[in-house]
Coordinates of C-alpha atoms (C1' of nucleotides) in Angstrom, one line a residue:
Chain A
M1 CA -29.7 28.5 -13.5
S2 CA -28.0 25.3 -12.4
R3 CA -26.6 22.9 -14.8
V4 CA -28.4 19.7 -15.7
W5 CA -26.9 16.4 -16.8
S6 CA -27.9 15.3 -20.3
V7 CA -29.3 12.0 -18.9
D8 CA -31.7 13.9 -16.6
L9 CA -33.4 16.0 -19.2
G10 CA -36.5 13.9 -19.0
G11 CA -37.4 15.5 -15.7
F12 CA -37.4 19.0 -17.2
V13 CA -39.7 18.8 -20.2
G14 CA -41.1 22.3 -20.9
Q15 CA -38.6 24.0 -18.7
R16 CA -35.5 26.0 -19.6
V17 CA -32.4 24.4 -18.4
E18 CA -28.6 24.7 -18.9
L19 CA -26.5 21.9 -20.3
A20 CA -22.8 21.9 -20.3
G21 CA -20.4 19.7 -22.3
W22 CA -18.5 19.2 -25.5
L23 CA -19.7 19.7 -29.0
H24 CA -19.6 16.1 -30.1
H25 CA -20.9 16.6 -33.6
Q26 CA -23.2 18.8 -35.6
R27 CA -25.3 18.2 -38.6
R28 CA -26.2 21.2 -40.8
L29 CA -29.2 21.2 -43.0
A30 CA -30.7 24.0 -45.0
Q31 CA -33.0 25.4 -42.4
V32 CA -31.9 23.7 -39.2
S33 CA -28.8 22.5 -37.4
F34 CA -28.4 19.8 -34.9
A35 CA -25.7 19.9 -32.2
L36 CA -24.9 16.9 -30.2
V37 CA -23.6 18.0 -26.8
R38 CA -21.8 15.3 -24.8
D39 CA -21.3 15.6 -21.1
G40 CA -19.7 13.2 -18.7
R41 CA -22.7 10.9 -18.5
G42 CA -24.4 11.1 -21.9
M43 CA -25.4 13.1 -24.9
S44 CA -28.1 15.5 -25.8
Q45 CA -29.4 16.9 -29.1
V46 CA -29.8 20.6 -29.4
V47 CA -31.9 22.0 -32.2
V48 CA -30.8 25.3 -33.7
T49 CA -33.0 27.3 -36.1
D50 CA -31.9 30.9 -35.5
P51 CA -29.7 31.9 -38.4
D52 CA -27.2 33.8 -36.3
V53 CA -26.9 31.0 -33.8
R54 CA -26.6 28.5 -36.6
A55 CA -23.7 30.5 -38.1
A56 CA -22.0 30.6 -34.8
L57 CA -22.4 26.9 -34.2
A58 CA -21.1 26.2 -37.7
S59 CA -17.8 28.0 -36.8
W60 CA -17.2 25.8 -33.8
A61 CA -15.0 22.7 -34.1
P62 CA -15.8 19.4 -32.5
E63 CA -14.9 19.2 -28.8
T64 CA -15.6 22.9 -28.3
V65 CA -16.6 23.2 -24.7
L66 CA -20.1 24.8 -24.3
R67 CA -22.8 25.8 -22.0
V68 CA -26.2 25.7 -23.6
E69 CA -29.4 27.1 -22.2
G70 CA -32.6 26.0 -23.8
E71 CA -36.1 24.6 -23.4
V72 CA -36.4 20.8 -23.0
A73 CA -38.8 19.3 -25.5
A74 CA -40.1 15.8 -25.8
V75 CA -40.0 15.1 -29.5
P76 CA -40.5 11.6 -31.0
Q77 CA -38.0 12.1 -33.7
A78 CA -35.2 13.2 -31.3
P79 CA -32.6 10.5 -30.7
A80 CA -33.6 9.9 -27.1
G81 CA -37.1 11.4 -27.5
L82 CA -35.7 14.6 -25.9
E83 CA -34.0 17.6 -27.2
L84 CA -33.2 21.2 -26.4
H85 CA -34.9 24.0 -28.3
D86 CA -34.2 27.8 -28.7
P87 CA -30.7 27.4 -27.4
Q88 CA -28.3 30.1 -26.3
F89 CA -24.7 29.0 -26.4
T90 CA -21.7 30.1 -24.4
V91 CA -18.3 29.0 -25.6
V92 CA -16.3 27.9 -22.6
S93 CA -13.1 26.9 -24.4
Q94 CA -12.1 25.8 -27.8
P95 CA -9.8 23.0 -29.1
Q96 CA -6.5 24.0 -30.6
G97 CA -6.2 22.8 -34.2
P98 CA -7.8 19.8 -35.8
L99 CA -8.4 16.6 -33.9
P100 CA -6.2 13.6 -34.7
F101 CA -9.3 11.4 -35.2
E102 CA -13.0 11.7 -35.1
L103 CA -15.2 10.7 -32.2
R104 CA -18.5 10.8 -33.9
R105 CA -18.6 7.4 -35.4
P106 CA -20.2 4.5 -33.5
Q107 CA -16.9 2.7 -33.6
L108 CA -13.6 4.4 -32.9
D109 CA -11.7 3.3 -36.0
V110 CA -8.1 3.9 -35.1
Q111 CA -5.1 1.7 -34.5
L112 CA -4.2 1.1 -30.9
P113 CA -0.9 3.1 -30.9
T114 CA -2.8 6.1 -32.4
F115 CA -5.4 5.8 -29.8
L116 CA -2.9 5.5 -27.0
D117 CA -0.9 8.5 -28.2
H118 CA -4.1 10.5 -28.0
A119 CA -5.7 8.9 -24.9
A120 CA -7.0 12.2 -23.7
L121 CA -9.2 12.4 -26.7
G122 CA -9.8 8.7 -27.3
W123 CA -11.3 8.1 -23.9
R124 CA -14.0 10.7 -24.8
H125 CA -15.5 8.3 -27.3
P126 CA -18.8 6.9 -26.0
H127 CA -17.6 3.4 -26.6
Q128 CA -14.3 3.9 -24.8
R129 CA -15.7 5.7 -21.8
A130 CA -18.3 3.0 -21.5
L131 CA -15.4 0.6 -20.9
G132 CA -14.2 2.7 -18.1
R133 CA -17.6 2.7 -16.5
V134 CA -17.8 -1.1 -16.7
A135 CA -14.4 -1.3 -15.0
A136 CA -15.5 1.1 -12.3
A137 CA -18.7 -0.9 -11.7
A138 CA -16.8 -4.1 -11.5
V139 CA -14.5 -2.7 -8.9
W140 CA -17.5 -1.5 -7.0
G141 CA -19.0 -5.0 -7.2
F142 CA -15.8 -6.5 -5.9
R143 CA -15.7 -4.1 -2.9
S144 CA -19.4 -4.5 -2.1
A145 CA -19.3 -8.3 -2.3
L146 CA -16.4 -8.5 0.1
E147 CA -17.7 -5.8 2.5
E148 CA -20.9 -7.8 2.7
R149 CA -18.8 -10.8 3.8
K150 CA -17.1 -8.7 6.5
F151 CA -13.8 -8.2 4.7
V152 CA -11.8 -5.2 5.7
E153 CA -10.2 -3.0 3.0
I154 CA -6.5 -2.4 3.5
Q155 CA -3.8 -0.3 2.0
T156 CA -0.4 -1.8 1.8
P157 CA 3.0 -0.4 0.9
K158 CA 3.9 -0.1 -2.8
L159 CA 7.5 0.6 -1.9
V160 CA 9.0 -2.7 -0.6
A161 CA 12.3 -4.2 0.3
S162 CA 12.0 -7.5 -1.4
A163 CA 10.3 -9.3 -4.2
T164 CA 7.2 -11.4 -3.4
E165 CA 6.5 -13.4 -6.5
S166 CA 9.1 -15.9 -7.4
G167 CA 9.7 -15.3 -11.1
A168 CA 8.3 -11.9 -11.5
N169 CA 10.7 -9.1 -12.2
V170 CA 10.7 -6.0 -10.0
F171 CA 11.3 -2.3 -10.7
P172 CA 14.2 -1.1 -8.5
V173 CA 13.9 2.4 -7.1
D174 CA 16.3 4.6 -5.2
Y175 CA 14.9 4.8 -1.7
F176 CA 16.9 7.5 0.1
G177 CA 20.0 5.9 -1.2
R178 CA 18.9 2.4 -0.5
R179 CA 17.6 -0.1 -3.0
A180 CA 13.9 -0.7 -2.9
F181 CA 11.3 -2.1 -5.3
L182 CA 7.9 -1.3 -6.5
A183 CA 5.5 -3.9 -5.1
Q184 CA 4.5 -6.7 -7.5
S185 CA 1.7 -7.8 -5.2
P186 CA 0.3 -7.1 -1.8
Q187 CA 0.7 -10.8 -1.1
F188 CA 2.8 -10.7 2.1
Y189 CA 0.9 -7.8 3.6
K190 CA -2.5 -9.2 3.0
Q191 CA -1.5 -12.5 4.5
T192 CA -0.1 -10.7 7.5
M193 CA -3.4 -8.8 7.9
V194 CA -5.3 -12.0 8.0
G195 CA -3.6 -12.3 11.4
V196 CA -5.6 -9.2 12.4
Y197 CA -8.9 -9.1 10.7
E198 CA -9.1 -12.7 9.2
R199 CA -10.6 -11.2 6.1
V200 CA -9.0 -8.5 4.1
Y201 CA -9.0 -7.1 0.6
E202 CA -7.2 -4.5 -1.4
T203 CA -7.7 -2.8 -4.7
A204 CA -4.5 -1.3 -5.9
T205 CA -1.9 -0.9 -8.6
V206 CA 0.9 -3.4 -8.7
F207 CA 4.1 -3.3 -10.8
R208 CA 5.8 -5.9 -12.8
A209 CA 9.0 -5.3 -14.7
E210 CA 8.5 -8.3 -16.9
P211 CA 9.7 -7.8 -20.5
H212 CA 6.6 -9.4 -21.9
D213 CA 5.3 -7.6 -24.8
T214 CA 1.9 -9.3 -25.2
G215 CA -1.7 -8.3 -25.3
R216 CA -2.2 -9.4 -21.8
H217 CA 0.7 -7.9 -19.9
L218 CA 1.1 -4.5 -18.4
A219 CA 4.0 -3.1 -16.4
E220 CA 1.5 -1.6 -14.1
Y221 CA -1.9 -3.1 -13.5
F222 CA -4.8 -3.0 -11.1
S223 CA -4.9 -6.0 -8.8
L224 CA -8.0 -7.0 -6.9
D225 CA -6.8 -9.0 -3.9
A226 CA -8.6 -10.8 -1.2
E227 CA -7.4 -13.1 1.6
L228 CA -9.3 -14.9 4.3
G229 CA -8.5 -17.0 7.3
F230 CA -9.8 -20.2 8.9
I231 CA -10.5 -21.9 5.6
S232 CA -10.5 -25.7 5.2
D233 CA -8.7 -25.5 1.9
H234 CA -8.5 -23.7 -1.5
R235 CA -12.0 -24.8 -2.5
E236 CA -13.4 -22.3 -0.1
V237 CA -11.4 -19.6 -1.8
M238 CA -12.7 -20.8 -5.2
D239 CA -16.3 -20.5 -3.9
L240 CA -15.5 -16.9 -2.8
V241 CA -14.1 -16.1 -6.2
G242 CA -17.3 -17.3 -7.8
E243 CA -19.4 -15.2 -5.5
V244 CA -17.3 -12.1 -6.0
L245 CA -17.2 -12.5 -9.7
A246 CA -21.0 -12.9 -9.8
A247 CA -21.3 -9.6 -7.8
M248 CA -18.9 -7.9 -10.1
F249 CA -20.8 -8.9 -13.2
A250 CA -24.1 -8.0 -11.6
A251 CA -22.7 -4.6 -10.6
G252 CA -21.7 -4.1 -14.2
V253 CA -25.2 -4.8 -15.4
E254 CA -26.9 -2.7 -12.8
R255 CA -24.5 0.2 -12.2
A256 CA -23.2 0.5 -15.7
A257 CA -26.3 -0.5 -17.6
A258 CA -26.0 2.2 -20.2
A259 CA -22.4 1.3 -20.8
V260 CA -23.2 -2.4 -21.1
D261 CA -25.8 -1.5 -23.6
E262 CA -23.5 0.9 -25.5
L263 CA -20.9 -1.9 -25.8
D264 CA -23.5 -4.6 -26.4
L265 CA -21.7 -6.7 -23.8
K266 CA -22.5 -10.3 -23.2
V267 CA -22.1 -10.4 -19.5
P268 CA -21.7 -14.0 -18.4
K269 CA -23.8 -15.7 -15.8
V270 CA -21.7 -17.1 -13.1
P271 CA -23.0 -20.6 -12.2
A272 CA -23.4 -21.5 -8.5
K273 CA -20.5 -23.8 -9.0
I274 CA -18.0 -22.7 -11.6
P275 CA -16.8 -25.8 -13.5
S276 CA -13.3 -26.9 -12.7
I277 CA -10.7 -29.3 -14.1
D278 CA -7.7 -30.7 -12.4
F279 CA -4.4 -29.6 -13.8
M280 CA -3.3 -33.1 -14.7
A281 CA -6.7 -33.9 -16.2
A282 CA -6.5 -30.8 -18.3
Q283 CA -3.2 -31.9 -19.7
E284 CA -4.5 -35.3 -20.5
L285 CA -7.5 -33.7 -22.1
L286 CA -5.2 -31.5 -24.2
E287 CA -3.1 -34.4 -25.2
N288 CA -6.1 -36.5 -26.2
E289 CA -7.8 -33.8 -28.1
T290 CA -4.8 -32.1 -29.8
G291 CA -2.2 -34.9 -29.9
E292 CA 0.3 -32.4 -28.5
K293 CA 2.7 -33.8 -25.8
V294 CA 1.9 -31.7 -22.7
V295 CA 1.5 -34.2 -19.8
G296 CA 4.5 -33.7 -17.5
E297 CA 4.9 -30.0 -18.4
S298 CA 4.7 -27.9 -15.3
D299 CA 2.4 -25.3 -16.7
L300 CA -0.2 -24.5 -19.3
A301 CA 0.7 -22.4 -22.3
P302 CA -1.6 -19.6 -23.4
A303 CA -2.7 -21.7 -26.4
H304 CA -3.7 -24.4 -24.0
E305 CA -5.7 -22.0 -21.9
R306 CA -7.5 -20.8 -25.0
F307 CA -8.2 -24.4 -25.8
L308 CA -9.5 -25.1 -22.3
G309 CA -11.7 -22.0 -22.5
K310 CA -13.4 -23.3 -25.7
W311 CA -13.7 -26.7 -24.1
A312 CA -15.5 -25.3 -21.1
E313 CA -17.8 -23.4 -23.3
R314 CA -18.6 -26.6 -25.3
E315 CA -18.8 -28.9 -22.3
F316 CA -20.5 -26.7 -19.7
A317 CA -21.7 -23.7 -21.7
S318 CA -19.5 -21.7 -19.3
D319 CA -17.2 -18.7 -19.9
L320 CA -15.4 -19.6 -16.7
L321 CA -13.2 -22.5 -15.8
F322 CA -11.1 -23.3 -12.8
V323 CA -7.9 -25.1 -13.4
V324 CA -6.9 -26.7 -10.0
G325 CA -3.9 -28.3 -8.5
Y326 CA -0.9 -26.8 -10.3
P327 CA 2.5 -28.5 -9.6
M328 CA 4.2 -27.0 -6.6
V329 CA 7.3 -26.3 -8.7
K330 CA 5.4 -23.6 -10.6
R331 CA 3.9 -21.9 -7.6
P332 CA 5.5 -19.5 -5.2
F333 CA 7.0 -20.8 -2.0
Y334 CA 4.0 -19.8 0.2
T335 CA 1.7 -22.1 -1.7
H336 CA 0.1 -24.9 0.3
P337 CA 0.6 -28.4 -1.1
D338 CA -2.2 -30.8 -1.6
P339 CA -2.0 -33.0 1.5
D340 CA -2.7 -36.1 -0.6
R341 CA -0.2 -35.5 -3.3
P342 CA 2.5 -33.1 -2.1
E343 CA 4.0 -32.4 -5.5
F344 CA 0.8 -30.7 -6.4
S345 CA -0.7 -27.6 -4.8
N346 CA -3.9 -26.4 -3.3
S347 CA -4.0 -23.6 -5.9
F348 CA -6.0 -22.7 -8.9
D349 CA -6.2 -20.4 -11.8
L350 CA -9.5 -19.1 -13.2
L351 CA -9.8 -18.8 -17.0
F352 CA -12.3 -16.4 -18.3
R353 CA -12.9 -17.0 -22.0
G354 CA -9.6 -18.8 -22.2
L355 CA -7.6 -16.1 -20.4
E356 CA -6.1 -16.4 -16.9
I357 CA -7.7 -13.6 -14.9
V358 CA -7.4 -15.0 -11.3
T359 CA -4.8 -16.9 -9.4
G360 CA -5.4 -18.1 -5.9
G361 CA -5.1 -20.9 -3.4
Q362 CA -4.4 -21.9 0.1
R363 CA -1.2 -20.6 1.7
L364 CA 1.1 -22.2 4.2
H365 CA 0.3 -21.0 7.7
R366 CA 2.8 -22.7 10.0
Y367 CA 6.1 -20.9 10.7
Q368 CA 8.0 -24.2 10.4
D369 CA 6.5 -24.9 6.9
Y370 CA 7.8 -21.5 5.7
L371 CA 11.3 -22.3 6.9
E372 CA 11.2 -25.6 5.0
A373 CA 9.7 -24.0 1.9
L374 CA 12.5 -21.4 1.9
E375 CA 15.2 -24.0 2.6
G376 CA 18.2 -23.4 0.4
Q377 CA 17.6 -19.7 0.0
D378 CA 18.4 -16.7 2.1
V379 CA 15.7 -16.2 4.6
A380 CA 16.8 -12.7 5.6
P381 CA 14.7 -10.8 3.1
F382 CA 11.6 -12.6 4.4
Q383 CA 12.1 -12.0 8.1
S384 CA 9.6 -9.2 8.4
Y385 CA 7.0 -11.3 6.5
L386 CA 7.7 -14.4 8.6
Q387 CA 6.8 -12.4 11.8
A388 CA 3.2 -13.1 11.2
F389 CA 3.7 -16.8 11.2
R390 CA 5.9 -16.7 14.2
Y391 CA 3.1 -15.1 16.1
G392 CA 0.5 -17.6 14.9
M393 CA -1.6 -17.8 11.8
P394 CA -4.7 -19.8 10.9
P395 CA -5.1 -21.8 7.7
H396 CA -5.8 -19.2 5.1
G397 CA -5.9 -18.4 1.4
G398 CA -6.9 -15.9 -1.1
F399 CA -6.7 -14.7 -4.7
A400 CA -5.7 -11.9 -7.0
M401 CA -7.6 -10.8 -10.0
G402 CA -6.4 -8.6 -12.8
L403 CA -8.9 -5.9 -13.5
E404 CA -7.7 -5.1 -17.0
R405 CA -7.8 -8.7 -18.1
L406 CA -11.3 -9.1 -16.8
V407 CA -12.6 -6.0 -18.6
A408 CA -10.7 -7.0 -21.7
R409 CA -12.3 -10.4 -21.8
L410 CA -15.7 -8.9 -21.0
A411 CA -15.4 -6.4 -23.8
G412 CA -13.8 -8.8 -26.3
A413 CA -10.7 -6.6 -26.5
S414 CA -7.7 -8.5 -27.8
N415 CA -5.3 -6.3 -26.0
V416 CA -5.5 -5.2 -22.4
R417 CA -4.1 -1.8 -23.4
Q418 CA -7.4 -1.1 -25.2
V419 CA -9.2 -1.0 -21.8
T420 CA -6.5 0.5 -19.7
L421 CA -6.7 4.3 -19.1
F422 CA -3.0 5.0 -19.5
P423 CA -1.2 1.7 -20.0
R424 CA 2.4 1.2 -19.0
D425 CA 4.2 -1.3 -21.0
L426 CA 7.7 -2.1 -22.3
N427 CA 7.8 0.9 -24.6
R428 CA 5.1 3.2 -23.3
L429 CA 5.5 5.6 -20.3
E430 CA 3.3 8.3 -21.8
P431 CA 0.7 9.7 -21.8
Chain B
rG1 C1' 14.4 -11.1 -25.8
rG2 C1' 13.4 -15.3 -30.1
rC3 C1' 10.3 -15.9 -34.5
rC4 C1' 6.6 -13.9 -38.0
rC5 C1' 4.4 -9.5 -40.1
rC6 C1' 3.6 -4.2 -40.8
rG7 C1' 5.1 1.4 -41.4
rU8 C1' 1.6 5.4 -47.6
rG9 C1' -2.1 12.9 -46.6
rG10 C1' -5.2 14.2 -39.8
rU11 C1' -7.5 8.9 -39.4
rG12 C1' -8.3 4.0 -41.7
rU13 C1' -6.7 1.5 -45.9
rA14 C1' -5.4 0.3 -51.6
rG15 C1' -1.0 0.2 -54.6
rC16 C1' 4.2 -3.0 -53.4
rU17 C1' 5.6 -9.6 -59.8
rG18 C1' 9.9 -1.7 -60.4
rG19 C1' 8.2 2.7 -65.1
rC20 C1' 0.8 4.0 -67.0
rC21 C1' 1.8 6.8 -59.2
rU22 C1' 2.7 14.1 -61.7
rA23 C1' 0.3 8.1 -55.5
rA24 C1' -5.8 5.9 -55.2
rC25 C1' -10.3 5.2 -52.0
rA26 C1' -13.2 6.1 -47.5
rC27 C1' -13.7 9.3 -43.3
rG28 C1' -12.1 14.0 -41.5
rC29 C1' -11.0 19.3 -43.0
rC30 C1' -12.5 23.9 -46.2
rA31 C1' -16.5 26.1 -49.5
rC32 C1' -21.3 25.9 -51.4
rC33 C1' -26.2 23.3 -51.7
rC34 C1' -30.1 20.4 -49.2
rU35 C1' -37.0 22.1 -44.4
rG36 C1' -35.2 17.2 -38.8
rU37 C1' -30.7 15.1 -39.1
rC38 C1' -29.3 10.9 -36.1
rA39 C1' -22.7 6.3 -39.5
rA40 C1' -27.5 12.4 -42.9
rG41 C1' -27.0 13.4 -48.2
rG42 C1' -25.0 16.2 -52.7
rU43 C1' -21.2 19.2 -55.6
rG44 C1' -16.4 21.2 -55.6
rG45 C1' -11.5 22.0 -53.2
rA46 C1' -7.0 21.8 -50.1
rG47 C1' -3.9 18.1 -48.0
rA48 C1' 1.0 12.7 -48.2
rU49 C1' 7.0 12.1 -52.4
rC50 C1' 5.1 6.9 -49.7
rG51 C1' 9.0 6.0 -41.2
rG52 C1' 14.5 7.4 -41.7
rC53 C1' 19.3 6.5 -43.9
rG54 C1' 22.1 4.1 -47.6
rG55 C1' 22.3 0.9 -51.9
rU56 C1' 20.7 -1.7 -56.8
rU57 C1' 18.7 0.5 -61.4
rC58 C1' 18.2 4.6 -67.1
rG59 C1' 14.0 4.6 -63.4
rA60 C1' 11.7 2.7 -56.6
rA61 C1' 6.1 3.7 -52.4
rU62 C1' 7.3 -0.9 -55.0
rC63 C1' 13.9 -4.7 -54.9
rC64 C1' 18.3 -5.1 -51.1
rG65 C1' 20.8 -3.6 -46.4
rC66 C1' 20.8 -1.0 -41.9
rU67 C1' 18.0 1.8 -38.5
rC68 C1' 13.7 3.6 -35.9
rG69 C1' 8.6 2.8 -34.7
rG70 C1' 4.5 -0.6 -34.3
rG71 C1' 1.5 -5.4 -34.4
rG72 C1' 1.1 -10.7 -33.6
rU73 C1' 3.2 -15.0 -31.3
rC74 C1' 6.3 -17.7 -27.7
rG75 C1' 8.8 -17.7 -22.9
rC76 C1' 6.2 -15.6 -18.3
rC77 C1' 2.0 -14.0 -15.8
rA78 C1' -3.0 -11.0 -13.3

RNA sequence: GGCCCCGUGGUGUAGCUGGCCUAACACGCCACCCUGUCAAGGUGGAGAUCGGCGGUUCGAAUCCGCUCGGGGUCGCCA
């Protein structure tokens, strides 16, 4: 008898099938016991009336791995209208000792460190695993939106010779006796590959050795990157971001419908045109509304971004807001300036519910411009990168999106580590 | 890294103006009861010396110092 997924029981009413999974919970009454068997996709209720089987069931701890053969019955009072009758259990394996916390409650009521210490168990909670499904669906949406638009998926090195992002700190590694770094971003390579395919994307882990112990930083995070050529300016990239994001949310709703339901997520609608505000205008707005002196500062503080997030919600009923035209001094050297006001850039950030989840913009594309941008610093580390421009590159731009931040905002999680499988941060290298 | 806060049975918390704490509550665990439960319910029971070290005191979970661990926030960023 082949094994059936819990979510597919509806197709087998009246038949005997085998389920396999984990004993999620059991409720013992005087004459009957209910076993909830959880598999990778869902959960099924198994009804046990045989005294011997009930006694056996009673002796099994939560998370015991089981195979259950039984008859599928459609019963109105069953949780999903379906349950398994006359079961025969086989114990596959048993947990060692008591569990550090319970999975049965609708909410996993543990502190983040406790959860993270026992991630192998915590991720089994229906709520938690639903987060993972939403993340997976979002990545799928990202890929499919870009594939549809003729982007080519690429894989770039994660062991690199030089840093890409200006301020970001790198992890040094011993590379056969030489000094190398873990890649902070596929930036250089994706730009280079625009010279080949025009449109490329990558979904991959990147590494940042920044000592930022905050709810939005990870030492290792999943970056969704895209880059495209022959653009007029950054606004074309922003349009793409909107389309991709819409596809990602749609994929969440469609491909992870049960998870979205489980988490009761409010998935935002992405407007045809995501509202945007100029960097300077944002500062003036902040100054007018809060009285705080911010005009002239070269960047927005997290508190400012939260304020702008609320403002966008009020003003446009939007969860999303572009902030456009950051000062050049705060952007990496490859950023393209605004032709009309060269101290500002053709770049943007996207705030999702007040948190920066995307950065993007137009890049320089002329070799000479790069030499000028790098003036005053050693060009040697960038020689291999600059090849692409020496051989001719079109105007291009792109963006990078932090998956964990997106999912965290979507789920209303205050800390990205809540939605990261095995987060790496300042203090945590395990599990 | 700076600043603020926290550290109590397996989990989440209360107690923390020092003695009534031989540490409380909820969940979990163990035993028994309850004819369909679904955050099931009921009765009883086991389980922590209060992160660690040192100090103040007749007396400390409660005050002080150091230390370790954690959370928030800021710098920075996805």
